[in-house]
XYZ file of C-alpha atoms in Angstrom:
775
model
C 50.220 50.713 57.555
C 46.927 51.077 55.706
C 46.421 49.408 52.326
C 45.773 52.773 50.702
C 47.488 55.984 51.690
C 45.314 58.790 53.084
C 47.631 61.491 51.741
C 48.027 61.979 47.998
C 51.583 63.321 48.174
C 54.752 62.891 50.231
C 54.148 63.104 54.016
C 56.762 65.466 55.454
C 56.117 65.422 59.215
C 54.103 63.790 62.027
C 53.484 64.609 65.701
C 51.525 63.077 68.601
C 48.994 65.149 70.507
C 48.231 62.338 72.975
C 49.229 58.676 73.124
C 46.202 57.846 70.949
C 46.101 60.785 68.517
C 48.502 61.841 65.771
C 48.674 64.751 63.315
C 50.326 64.347 59.895
C 51.203 67.024 57.291
C 51.723 66.399 53.616
C 52.633 68.166 50.400
C 48.996 67.651 49.365
C 48.405 70.668 51.729
C 46.312 68.604 54.180
C 46.727 68.093 57.907
C 45.140 64.793 58.995
C 44.105 63.630 62.438
C 44.683 59.894 63.162
C 42.669 58.355 66.007
C 44.308 55.030 66.904
C 41.628 53.430 69.148
C 38.898 53.953 66.538
C 41.215 53.642 63.475
C 39.576 56.749 62.040
C 41.280 59.482 60.009
C 39.849 62.952 59.511
C 40.996 66.152 57.789
C 41.874 68.857 60.296
C 42.462 71.602 57.753
C 43.295 72.193 54.113
C 46.336 74.471 53.999
C 46.786 77.201 51.353
C 48.060 75.867 48.021
C 51.336 77.758 48.317
C 52.133 76.309 51.802
C 54.304 73.199 51.662
C 54.971 71.869 55.220
C 58.466 70.709 56.233
C 58.455 70.105 60.013
C 56.067 70.237 62.967
C 56.512 70.143 66.716
C 53.816 70.269 69.413
C 54.111 72.716 72.273
C 55.187 70.813 75.491
C 52.134 69.427 77.304
C 53.447 69.618 80.865
C 56.268 71.257 82.774
C 57.066 69.958 86.262
C 53.776 68.063 86.333
C 51.645 71.127 85.550
C 49.672 71.294 82.309
C 50.508 74.160 79.984
C 47.805 76.592 78.883
C 49.297 76.729 75.369
C 49.555 72.946 74.987
C 46.946 72.769 72.187
C 49.293 74.447 69.716
C 52.022 73.347 67.323
C 54.662 75.028 65.193
C 54.624 74.211 61.477
C 57.500 75.208 59.183
C 57.217 75.602 55.436
C 59.275 75.973 52.267
C 58.439 79.675 51.860
C 60.697 80.711 54.781
C 57.903 81.023 57.339
C 56.885 79.197 60.471
C 53.273 79.101 61.578
C 51.741 78.723 65.041
C 48.735 76.468 64.425
C 45.931 75.570 66.856
C 44.725 72.006 67.339
C 41.638 72.875 65.269
C 43.928 73.785 62.364
C 43.610 77.562 62.540
C 46.856 79.404 61.746
C 47.214 81.746 64.742
C 50.352 83.460 63.508
C 52.742 83.293 60.540
C 56.284 84.628 60.916
C 58.827 85.421 58.178
C 61.814 83.568 59.599
C 64.359 82.582 56.931
C 65.314 83.023 53.287
C 64.453 79.698 51.688
C 62.798 76.803 53.495
C 62.590 76.561 57.305
C 63.991 73.032 57.624
C 63.485 72.423 61.371
C 61.749 73.928 64.413
C 61.785 72.756 68.028
C 60.254 74.052 71.275
C 62.533 73.802 74.301
C 61.483 71.599 77.234
C 59.458 74.198 79.120
C 58.004 75.878 76.000
C 59.619 79.236 76.790
C 61.554 79.385 73.504
C 61.429 78.107 69.923
C 64.425 77.458 67.686
C 64.331 77.380 63.891
C 66.957 76.325 61.347
C 66.843 77.323 57.703
C 68.122 76.681 54.223
C 69.894 80.046 54.543
C 72.260 78.564 57.188
C 70.833 80.652 60.016
C 69.631 79.439 63.419
C 67.225 81.723 65.259
C 65.614 81.700 68.699
C 62.069 83.002 69.121
C 59.766 83.629 72.065
C 56.728 81.395 72.457
C 54.598 84.147 70.900
C 56.839 84.240 67.797
C 59.024 87.291 68.544
C 62.679 87.066 67.445
C 65.057 86.927 70.401
C 68.401 86.299 68.696
C 70.218 84.835 65.705
C 72.344 82.144 67.330
C 74.419 81.193 64.288
C 74.816 82.060 60.641
C 76.552 79.765 58.139
C 76.973 79.496 54.410
C 75.245 76.119 54.039
C 71.814 74.785 55.008
C 71.162 73.549 58.558
C 69.020 70.430 58.120
C 68.257 69.525 61.725
C 68.406 71.014 65.209
C 67.810 69.816 68.815
C 67.823 71.288 72.320
C 70.175 70.066 75.054
C 68.605 68.412 78.148
C 68.610 71.650 80.192
C 67.584 73.882 77.255
C 70.888 75.759 77.645
C 72.637 74.330 74.552
C 71.727 73.747 70.921
C 72.813 70.863 68.674
C 72.685 71.406 64.914
C 74.016 69.980 61.653
C 76.560 71.797 59.489
C 77.466 69.836 56.374
C 79.359 66.753 57.584
C 79.810 68.248 61.027
C 77.830 68.494 64.249
C 77.917 71.591 66.447
C 76.943 71.963 70.111
C 76.512 75.667 70.848
C 75.671 76.989 74.343
C 73.222 79.892 74.572
C 75.722 81.786 76.746
C 77.892 83.814 74.309
C 81.111 83.300 76.318
C 80.798 79.490 76.560
C 82.862 77.173 74.388
C 81.381 75.731 71.178
C 82.018 72.019 70.495
C 82.288 71.094 66.806
C 83.395 67.819 65.213
C 83.273 65.874 61.956
C 80.482 63.339 62.438
C 79.866 61.672 59.053
C 81.468 61.181 55.648
C 78.390 62.674 53.989
C 76.042 65.539 54.827
C 74.353 65.040 58.241
C 70.595 65.022 57.659
C 69.085 64.420 61.136
C 70.036 64.805 64.792
C 68.312 64.189 68.116
C 69.416 64.731 71.718
C 67.760 62.840 74.571
C 67.111 64.626 77.863
C 67.140 61.469 80.012
C 70.394 59.782 78.945
C 72.105 62.943 77.537
C 73.119 61.078 74.363
C 73.153 62.436 70.807
C 71.982 60.660 67.633
C 72.987 61.573 64.103
C 72.250 60.142 60.669
C 73.553 61.173 57.287
C 74.083 60.678 53.583
C 76.908 58.224 54.303
C 74.058 55.763 55.153
C 75.109 55.429 58.810
C 73.601 56.379 62.157
C 75.843 57.159 65.118
C 75.509 57.592 68.899
C 77.608 60.274 70.645
C 77.965 61.568 74.165
C 77.422 65.284 74.820
C 81.177 65.976 74.430
C 81.201 64.653 70.861
C 82.843 61.302 71.640
C 81.686 58.451 69.406
C 79.951 55.632 71.301
C 78.506 53.626 68.410
C 78.654 53.703 64.629
C 76.370 51.506 62.543
C 77.427 49.662 59.430
C 76.401 51.293 56.144
C 72.748 50.987 55.144
C 71.650 50.755 51.509
C 70.290 54.306 51.530
C 70.889 57.578 53.431
C 69.429 57.846 56.934
C 66.591 60.346 56.481
C 65.074 60.311 59.979
C 65.797 59.219 63.530
C 64.256 59.848 66.937
C 64.870 58.999 70.601
C 62.065 57.460 72.637
C 61.343 59.977 75.446
C 62.544 57.581 78.194
C 65.942 57.245 76.466
C 65.912 53.439 76.376
C 65.532 52.949 72.599
C 65.596 54.944 69.371
C 64.249 54.507 65.847
C 65.980 55.042 62.519
C 64.245 55.592 59.165
C 65.609 55.236 55.629
C 64.269 54.260 52.179
C 61.825 51.346 52.769
C 63.550 50.784 56.124
C 62.560 51.151 59.768
C 64.922 50.060 62.536
C 64.521 49.866 66.344
C 67.756 50.187 68.322
C 68.884 50.003 71.919
C 70.377 53.184 73.419
C 73.838 51.571 73.079
C 73.331 51.416 69.313
C 72.777 47.744 68.531
C 69.628 46.809 66.626
C 66.599 45.079 68.157
C 64.547 44.842 64.984
C 64.677 45.709 61.285
C 61.529 46.154 59.202
C 61.344 46.658 55.416
C 57.924 48.263 54.812
C 56.993 49.670 51.413
C 57.115 53.320 52.488
C 59.589 55.094 50.258
C 61.878 57.272 52.357
C 60.802 57.811 55.979
C 61.188 61.603 56.376
C 60.094 62.056 59.966
C 59.726 59.837 63.053
C 57.816 60.719 66.229
C 57.399 58.797 69.498
C 54.348 59.006 71.733
C 55.051 60.455 75.201
C 54.897 57.000 76.846
C 57.703 55.623 74.587
C 55.635 52.655 73.366
C 54.441 53.860 69.932
C 56.170 55.275 66.897
C 54.810 57.026 63.818
C 56.630 57.705 60.571
C 56.011 60.137 57.690
C 56.572 58.270 54.421
C 57.582 59.425 50.970
C 54.768 57.514 49.236
C 51.967 59.278 51.157
C 51.580 56.666 53.902
C 51.815 57.153 57.656
C 53.351 54.112 59.324
C 52.635 53.083 62.940
C 54.813 50.801 65.070
C 54.550 49.443 68.628
C 57.370 48.125 70.811
C 56.778 44.464 71.767
C 58.768 41.316 72.693
C 60.372 42.915 75.753
C 61.773 40.428 78.296
C 62.068 40.453 82.082
C 63.808 37.751 84.135
C 63.843 36.991 87.852
C 64.998 33.698 89.366
C 62.943 30.978 87.636
C 60.501 33.296 85.811
C 60.773 34.731 82.299
C 58.134 37.254 81.248
C 57.621 38.414 77.659
C 55.415 41.185 76.326
C 53.924 39.257 73.384
C 51.400 41.919 72.289
C 50.665 45.467 73.345
C 48.205 44.260 76.009
C 49.402 40.704 76.659
C 52.241 39.195 78.677
C 53.371 35.585 78.885
C 54.839 34.267 82.156
C 56.982 31.139 81.912
C 58.241 29.222 84.946
C 61.393 27.460 83.725
C 61.341 25.024 86.662
C 58.165 23.251 85.527
C 57.553 24.931 82.136
C 54.190 26.272 83.347
C 52.866 29.178 81.287
C 50.469 31.935 82.402
C 49.032 34.593 80.104
C 48.327 38.028 81.577
C 45.793 40.217 79.759
C 45.499 43.973 80.290
C 42.737 46.401 79.446
C 45.160 49.031 78.121
C 48.544 49.149 76.446
C 51.560 48.161 78.625
C 53.976 51.067 79.060
C 56.510 49.978 81.691
C 57.160 46.852 83.706
C 59.541 45.580 86.392
C 60.102 42.126 87.908
C 61.998 41.711 91.202
C 61.580 40.657 94.845
C 58.791 38.198 93.987
C 56.558 40.844 92.397
C 55.721 41.968 88.870
C 54.713 45.632 88.564
C 53.062 46.632 85.279
C 52.080 50.207 84.384
C 49.572 50.617 81.563
C 48.300 53.907 80.144
C 45.657 54.192 82.902
C 46.363 51.656 85.665
C 49.058 49.895 87.666
C 48.944 46.105 88.169
C 50.889 44.402 90.976
C 51.288 40.612 90.740
C 52.728 38.277 93.362
C 54.929 35.558 91.835
C 53.083 32.954 93.932
C 49.768 33.796 92.260
C 49.481 35.199 88.728
C 45.659 35.144 88.663
C 44.667 37.932 91.037
C 46.644 41.151 90.595
C 46.162 44.202 92.719
C 45.031 47.087 90.474
C 44.932 50.836 91.108
C 44.471 53.870 88.835
C 47.319 56.143 87.758
C 47.123 59.932 87.600
C 49.227 60.113 84.463
C 49.783 57.488 81.779
C 53.425 58.219 81.060
C 55.317 56.142 83.644
C 58.975 56.375 82.610
C 60.631 54.288 85.348
C 59.734 51.596 87.899
C 62.190 50.735 90.703
C 61.593 47.934 93.198
C 62.804 47.250 96.715
C 61.858 44.357 98.976
C 58.971 46.165 100.721
C 57.751 48.688 98.135
C 58.272 50.149 94.664
C 58.731 53.540 93.027
C 56.833 54.913 90.029
C 58.209 57.872 88.088
C 56.068 59.852 85.661
C 56.079 63.367 84.207
C 54.387 64.791 87.309
C 56.625 63.365 90.035
C 57.746 60.237 91.852
C 55.608 58.048 94.093
C 56.363 55.213 96.535
C 53.717 52.456 96.713
C 53.497 49.360 98.867
C 52.905 46.037 97.097
C 49.340 46.285 98.464
C 48.832 49.367 96.271
C 48.899 51.945 99.096
C 50.622 55.276 98.384
C 53.352 55.589 101.022
C 54.967 58.907 100.090
C 55.766 61.293 97.260
C 59.049 63.173 97.870
C 59.181 66.684 96.450
C 61.998 69.213 96.264
C 62.731 72.457 94.383
C 63.821 71.880 90.802
C 62.418 68.336 90.558
C 62.316 67.330 86.893
C 60.856 63.857 86.876
C 60.960 63.771 83.069
C 64.770 63.511 82.988
C 65.435 61.119 85.892
C 66.797 57.673 84.996
C 68.027 54.495 86.705
C 71.549 55.902 87.182
C 70.283 59.051 88.906
C 67.793 57.538 91.365
C 68.003 54.582 93.766
C 65.535 52.948 96.175
C 65.918 50.792 99.294
C 63.460 49.769 102.015
C 63.997 52.970 103.985
C 65.746 55.494 101.716
C 65.387 57.162 98.315
C 68.520 58.713 96.809
C 68.260 61.170 93.900
C 71.085 62.909 92.058
C 70.328 66.641 92.082
C 70.109 67.824 88.479
C 70.734 71.467 89.410
C 74.009 70.553 91.210
C 75.272 67.111 90.255
C 77.717 67.004 93.194
C 74.710 66.730 95.533
C 72.739 63.563 96.315
C 69.310 64.191 97.834
C 68.319 61.628 100.469
C 64.697 61.044 101.522
C 62.925 58.733 103.937
C 60.598 56.401 102.015
C 57.888 56.352 104.709
C 57.555 60.129 105.106
C 59.006 61.508 101.863
C 60.991 63.996 103.991
C 64.785 64.488 103.901
C 66.720 61.909 105.928
C 68.176 62.609 109.360
C 69.033 66.238 110.015
C 67.935 67.272 106.509
C 71.472 67.709 105.156
C 72.026 66.126 101.786
C 75.181 64.348 100.674
C 77.765 66.422 98.786
C 80.661 64.905 96.857
C 83.741 66.791 95.615
C 82.972 65.995 91.942
C 79.853 65.581 89.806
C 78.148 62.224 90.443
C 77.101 60.126 87.430
C 75.617 57.027 89.092
C 74.277 56.043 92.537
C 73.149 52.787 94.176
C 71.753 52.121 97.682
C 72.427 48.797 99.376
C 69.353 46.642 100.018
C 69.947 44.722 103.269
C 70.412 45.470 106.937
C 69.009 48.128 109.295
C 68.311 51.682 108.129
C 70.936 53.280 110.420
C 73.605 51.216 108.618
C 72.421 52.054 105.084
C 75.256 52.657 102.604
C 75.293 54.323 99.193
C 77.773 53.629 96.401
C 78.433 56.409 93.923
C 80.485 56.874 90.760
C 81.814 60.349 90.029
C 82.858 62.076 86.839
C 86.359 60.557 87.081
C 84.713 57.101 87.015
C 85.920 56.395 90.582
C 83.725 54.414 92.957
C 83.034 55.672 96.488
C 81.095 54.350 99.474
C 79.516 56.324 102.294
C 76.797 56.103 104.945
C 73.347 57.564 104.385
C 72.587 58.367 108.046
C 75.214 60.743 109.458
C 73.527 63.005 112.018
C 75.695 65.756 113.454
C 78.928 64.984 111.580
C 80.280 65.072 108.071
C 79.930 61.728 106.266
C 83.090 59.754 105.561
C 83.245 59.172 101.780
C 85.778 56.417 101.022
C 87.099 55.401 97.626
C 86.764 51.657 96.989
C 87.375 51.387 93.223
C 88.921 53.256 90.328
C 88.147 53.790 86.647
C 84.866 51.968 86.613
C 84.380 50.928 83.024
C 87.530 52.106 81.356
C 85.927 53.175 78.056
C 83.674 56.068 77.135
C 80.317 54.401 77.715
C 79.415 56.615 80.625
C 75.636 56.852 80.187
C 74.816 53.557 78.577
C 73.671 51.598 81.577
C 74.171 50.568 85.160
C 77.800 49.798 86.033
C 77.270 49.107 89.764
C 74.538 47.068 91.437
C 73.937 45.672 94.921
C 72.885 42.093 95.525
C 69.180 41.726 96.317
C 69.717 39.740 99.540
C 73.164 40.690 100.934
C 75.269 43.850 100.926
C 77.598 42.590 98.202
C 78.423 45.059 95.433
C 79.075 44.194 91.804
C 80.601 46.538 89.232
C 82.608 46.804 86.038
C 86.084 48.074 86.891
C 88.880 48.438 84.315
C 86.689 46.380 81.976
C 86.641 43.544 84.502
C 83.670 42.254 86.434
C 84.496 43.021 90.067
C 82.575 41.824 93.128
C 83.129 43.553 96.489
C 82.151 40.821 98.970
C 82.151 43.259 101.914
C 82.610 46.862 100.707
C 81.969 48.303 104.207
C 85.374 46.906 105.262
C 86.771 50.210 103.933
C 85.498 51.836 107.166
C 87.186 49.182 109.345
C 90.491 48.355 107.630
C 91.066 49.672 104.105
C 94.160 47.485 103.689
C 91.916 44.420 103.727
C 89.630 45.747 100.955
C 91.688 44.276 98.095
C 91.588 40.847 99.780
C 87.763 40.830 99.738
C 87.460 41.328 95.963
C 86.570 38.853 93.251
C 87.635 39.875 89.728
C 86.655 38.087 86.542
C 88.334 38.508 83.194
C 86.247 40.629 80.855
C 86.997 38.605 77.712
C 83.610 36.909 78.154
C 81.805 40.239 78.320
C 83.303 41.993 75.246
C 83.351 45.789 75.032
C 81.102 48.039 77.123
C 78.946 45.597 79.106
C 76.423 46.897 81.624
C 74.773 45.076 84.511
C 71.080 44.227 84.425
C 70.647 42.390 87.742
C 72.433 40.684 90.641
C 70.012 38.172 92.176
C 71.257 35.464 94.541
C 74.558 34.269 93.092
C 73.768 35.225 89.469
C 74.954 38.403 87.741
C 73.236 39.221 84.429
C 75.053 41.491 81.987
C 74.223 42.962 78.600
C 77.191 43.043 76.224
C 77.921 45.880 73.829
C 76.494 43.835 70.945
C 73.182 43.288 72.769
C 73.638 39.654 73.822
C 73.074 38.547 77.421
C 75.805 36.867 79.463
C 75.620 35.398 82.950
C 78.261 35.088 85.631
C 78.135 33.262 88.965
C 79.606 34.251 92.323
C 80.153 31.927 95.304
C 77.252 31.579 97.783
C 79.588 31.742 100.823
C 79.926 35.562 101.160
C 76.127 35.952 101.334
C 76.022 33.258 104.054
C 78.762 35.085 105.930
C 76.712 38.320 105.817
C 73.741 36.380 107.218
C 75.797 34.871 110.073
C 77.293 38.272 110.927
C 73.872 39.973 110.995
C 72.532 37.327 113.414
C 75.780 37.175 115.513
C 76.378 33.493 114.689
C 80.169 33.807 114.893
C 80.857 30.107 115.489
C 78.972 29.266 112.291
C 80.911 31.979 110.455
C 84.253 30.531 111.596
C 83.127 27.035 110.601
C 82.170 28.289 107.122
C 85.574 29.949 106.590
C 87.415 26.815 107.687
C 85.300 24.738 105.312
C 85.637 27.062 102.282
C 89.403 27.689 102.755
C 89.139 30.999 100.896
C 91.338 33.943 101.939
C 88.717 36.483 100.809
C 86.187 34.977 103.253
C 88.651 35.211 106.155
C 89.268 38.866 105.275
C 85.486 39.532 105.182
C 85.014 37.800 108.543
C 87.845 39.822 110.113
C 86.214 43.069 108.964
C 82.720 41.999 110.069
C 83.974 40.912 113.500
C 85.781 44.218 114.123
C 82.775 46.212 112.900
C 80.608 44.314 115.427
C 83.243 44.567 118.250
C 83.561 40.751 118.281
C 87.230 40.517 119.345
C 87.430 36.751 119.892
C 86.373 36.043 116.282
C 88.525 38.912 114.965
C 91.585 37.449 116.726
C 91.090 34.159 114.885
C 90.449 35.776 111.497
C 92.984 38.645 111.588
C 96.486 37.315 110.963
C 98.196 40.685 110.375
C 96.683 42.399 113.444
C 96.580 39.627 116.066
C 98.946 41.400 118.479
C 96.930 44.614 118.439
C 93.634 42.750 118.931
C 95.162 40.911 121.916
C 96.218 44.296 123.313
C 92.653 45.627 122.881
C 91.209 42.529 124.618
C 93.515 43.019 127.609
C 92.604 46.664 128.162
C 91.010 47.084 131.614
C 87.951 49.191 130.747
C 85.239 48.921 128.155
C 85.795 52.563 127.147
C 89.496 52.030 126.424
C 88.686 48.926 124.434
C 86.052 50.766 122.391
C 88.393 53.716 121.791
C 91.161 51.463 120.463
C 88.697 49.660 118.208
C 87.674 53.050 116.809
C 91.361 53.881 116.290
C 91.773 50.532 114.562
C 89.164 51.734 112.039
C 90.896 55.104 111.644
C 88.280 57.042 113.654
C 90.731 58.986 115.835
C 88.421 61.861 116.823
C 85.673 59.430 117.863
C 88.225 57.422 119.906
C 89.416 60.546 121.711
C 85.831 61.685 122.389
C 84.990 58.252 123.876
C 87.909 58.448 126.331
C 87.220 62.059 127.328
C 83.552 61.280 127.903
C 84.552 58.426 130.234
C 86.919 60.753 132.169
C 90.033 58.908 130.944
C 92.046 62.084 130.281
C 95.514 60.502 130.378
C 94.435 57.783 127.945
C 93.103 60.434 125.511
C 96.419 62.310 125.755
C 98.394 59.071 125.245
C 96.353 58.232 122.104
C 97.485 61.528 120.551
C 101.104 60.966 121.657
C 101.072 57.496 120.040
C 99.830 59.081 116.798
C 102.369 61.977 117.050
C 99.505 64.504 117.281
C 101.749 66.571 119.572
C 99.826 69.844 119.520
C 96.521 68.140 120.295
C 98.130 66.147 123.131
C 99.535 69.373 124.655
C 96.207 71.151 124.161
C 94.359 68.406 126.111
C 96.997 68.375 128.879
C 96.846 72.146 129.335
C 93.048 72.241 129.147
C 92.628 69.537 131.826
C 95.710 70.723 133.839
C 97.304 67.287 133.962
C 100.194 65.403 132.337
C 101.758 68.471 130.692
C 105.158 67.089 131.779
C 104.253 63.694 130.229
C 103.624 65.279 126.834
C 106.837 67.349 127.055
C 108.862 64.272 128.065
C 107.636 62.167 125.150
C 108.133 65.116 122.766
C 111.747 65.573 123.977
C 112.461 61.859 123.533
C 110.975 61.962 120.023
C 113.138 64.944 118.960
C 116.315 63.431 120.459
C 115.792 60.256 118.417
C 115.905 62.309 115.204
C 118.543 64.759 116.387
C 116.242 67.773 116.125
C 115.856 70.932 118.209
C 112.475 72.118 119.521
C 111.076 74.827 117.219
C 107.392 74.855 118.252
C 106.645 78.056 120.194
C 103.976 76.447 122.418
C 106.258 73.610 123.475
C 109.125 76.064 124.141
C 106.751 78.220 126.250
C 105.576 75.347 128.487
C 108.978 73.649 128.774
C 110.389 76.746 130.559
C 108.262 76.290 133.671
C 107.852 72.479 133.718
C 110.438 70.018 134.979
C 110.637 66.669 133.141
C 111.223 63.785 135.571
C 110.730 60.339 134.055
C 110.404 58.582 137.458
C 107.555 60.889 138.518
C 105.904 60.532 135.094
C 106.036 56.701 135.247
C 104.526 56.775 138.741
C 101.691 59.095 137.583
C 100.961 56.841 134.608
C 100.805 53.775 136.875
C 98.344 55.581 139.169
C 96.135 56.459 136.185
C 96.131 52.852 134.931
C 95.382 51.411 138.379
C 92.450 53.869 138.726
C 91.104 52.645 135.390
C 91.485 48.971 136.443
C 89.754 49.676 139.757
C 86.905 51.511 138.038
C 86.474 48.657 135.541
C 86.444 46.101 138.393
C 83.728 48.053 140.246
C 81.600 48.206 137.086
C 82.053 44.440 136.649
C 80.973 43.739 140.269
C 77.901 45.988 139.957
C 76.933 44.275 136.707
C 77.202 40.766 138.209
C 75.154 41.817 141.308
C 72.455 43.277 139.071
C 72.424 40.059 137.049
C 72.009 37.934 140.217
C 69.121 40.105 141.444
């Protein structure tokens, strides 16, 4: 804040043109231009003496990565009931009579196709971008002080006395209205990235809501009414202004910092597009500037702190060594994982290796508004307003996936996930769909079909280890249930299995990551029923779902308080952020990760030795599942207490095909088991599989199709019905039983012939294999 104010009267509104340039409007009828790099201030225009500005909003700069032709324009509202379209040079292009009394708020929607105004007369109106009235959305008896667009520009949020109202643009859609404060609500904001609503009022409180009007956080009472508040564009933090008060808060509501500048009331707050700078319009004629600093990143033995806008400090806690990293431009986003620090400034990207902090790799960025950085072991993802890009740690652009309807400006960490070979993105146009892309090509995975769930998906996470054809994705749907499925599923529908329920039992749906994969092993961590839950081997759901519960670790949530979210899961350490902002750490045993390593390298003897040493039932359950998934029957027999008899039966089967089919049946993959037997020419065995599972119609269908063992199916069916004292009612079975004689002696003889053929065939294969080996 300057020593002397540049404006002579109250400053009513501010707005950024670029990350380095700000416009401010005051009741002294002047619009000033503030140039931050040069610290210069100049008068843009002197407004007419009867024009008292209330609010301003710049036309959106870009839509879908393309620059707008009208971007050098802003809307300015005034106390005389008009709004004005003003050029960057200060020329009033158009003035429109909009309301009776002051126009208290005006906002462009996200693509600049519409403008909404709210007035002292209680009316809310929608205008075209050229200033033509489209509709009067609402009309009330009291003033509407603040208004905001919903993330998709299809709903409007506005204040109405002590209440908040969410009104869809579609006339038939339901309006949501609720009492929000004990005093008049003065300001609202709605973030497009996290879909959360902010409100502040005369009751001296600020509150965070979800889009359904459920309260997520309520502050304690301030000394004075909350006169301004604003979300940072990336949705990570927000700012609150009051009399001589400026506060920075996390998206969950708790406060990072409280400043008490001599400003009078802060009437308007505006963030720069890169979410690093804040400007405030002050009641005493000042314009206040603030920059977000003191951010922390942790990974293994390194702690990195953003000490100034262009300076980071790296501390190695093992030897207390300190490195200072200097940047040419302001730091916007940063990420630390997998032995690399990635820093995006307003113009460049720096990639540091944790083994050497002195020589970063540097490359230029197209756009200086990076909103998200995600890292995998081999590469990282940058997200900005124009799109998303995959870079190697050597700075080479690998790919840039594109798809219809991509809105990079509203993607966040819950809606996008990265692994070494796959990118998963929640489709904003249909939230039941997860788009899957190959990282190397940027093209859709496999056969190009994307993953579709039965409900809207709210969070996704790709596992980080293992081969690409075994890649799994965990997803949480609208019911807060956790599912697991495979990414690569060419030619068949993916099997989506439920592995957890009611993840995070409270309302904090959008506040942070609730599931995360370990960085080195496919172990999943999540918050389930307000407990920290670790799935040591979640893929066991595809092998034996009854064993899933035995592979879980649950920790009481009393240490984590209300609404924790997970920051990282590195090695054996889980880092969580509690609802009050404090960090807590929780350890998991190192043995499951070792078991994953032994399984991946087929070291089954070592795996058995580890389980005997650890004497932990969850490890034995994991080993049983891993052994069956890898067709390792000897190890499975030792680990599987409940299924030993069946595993022995599988081991004693004469042919490899029969053995494989029964292992598939063991995992519940009946169709795959049948297909394996039919492909090997083992028709009777395929029929018998269906008889054993009481799939009578399928068994008869196979027998009729292959003209064999029709009498076998009828005989077993007759025996089954006799046991329950039932009569045959199925028309197909009645039809075939008329012309087929059931003779158990003949059937037993036929079965024995089939089995001896299979044994003979298996023996011949074994002999040929041994001869080939000798040669």
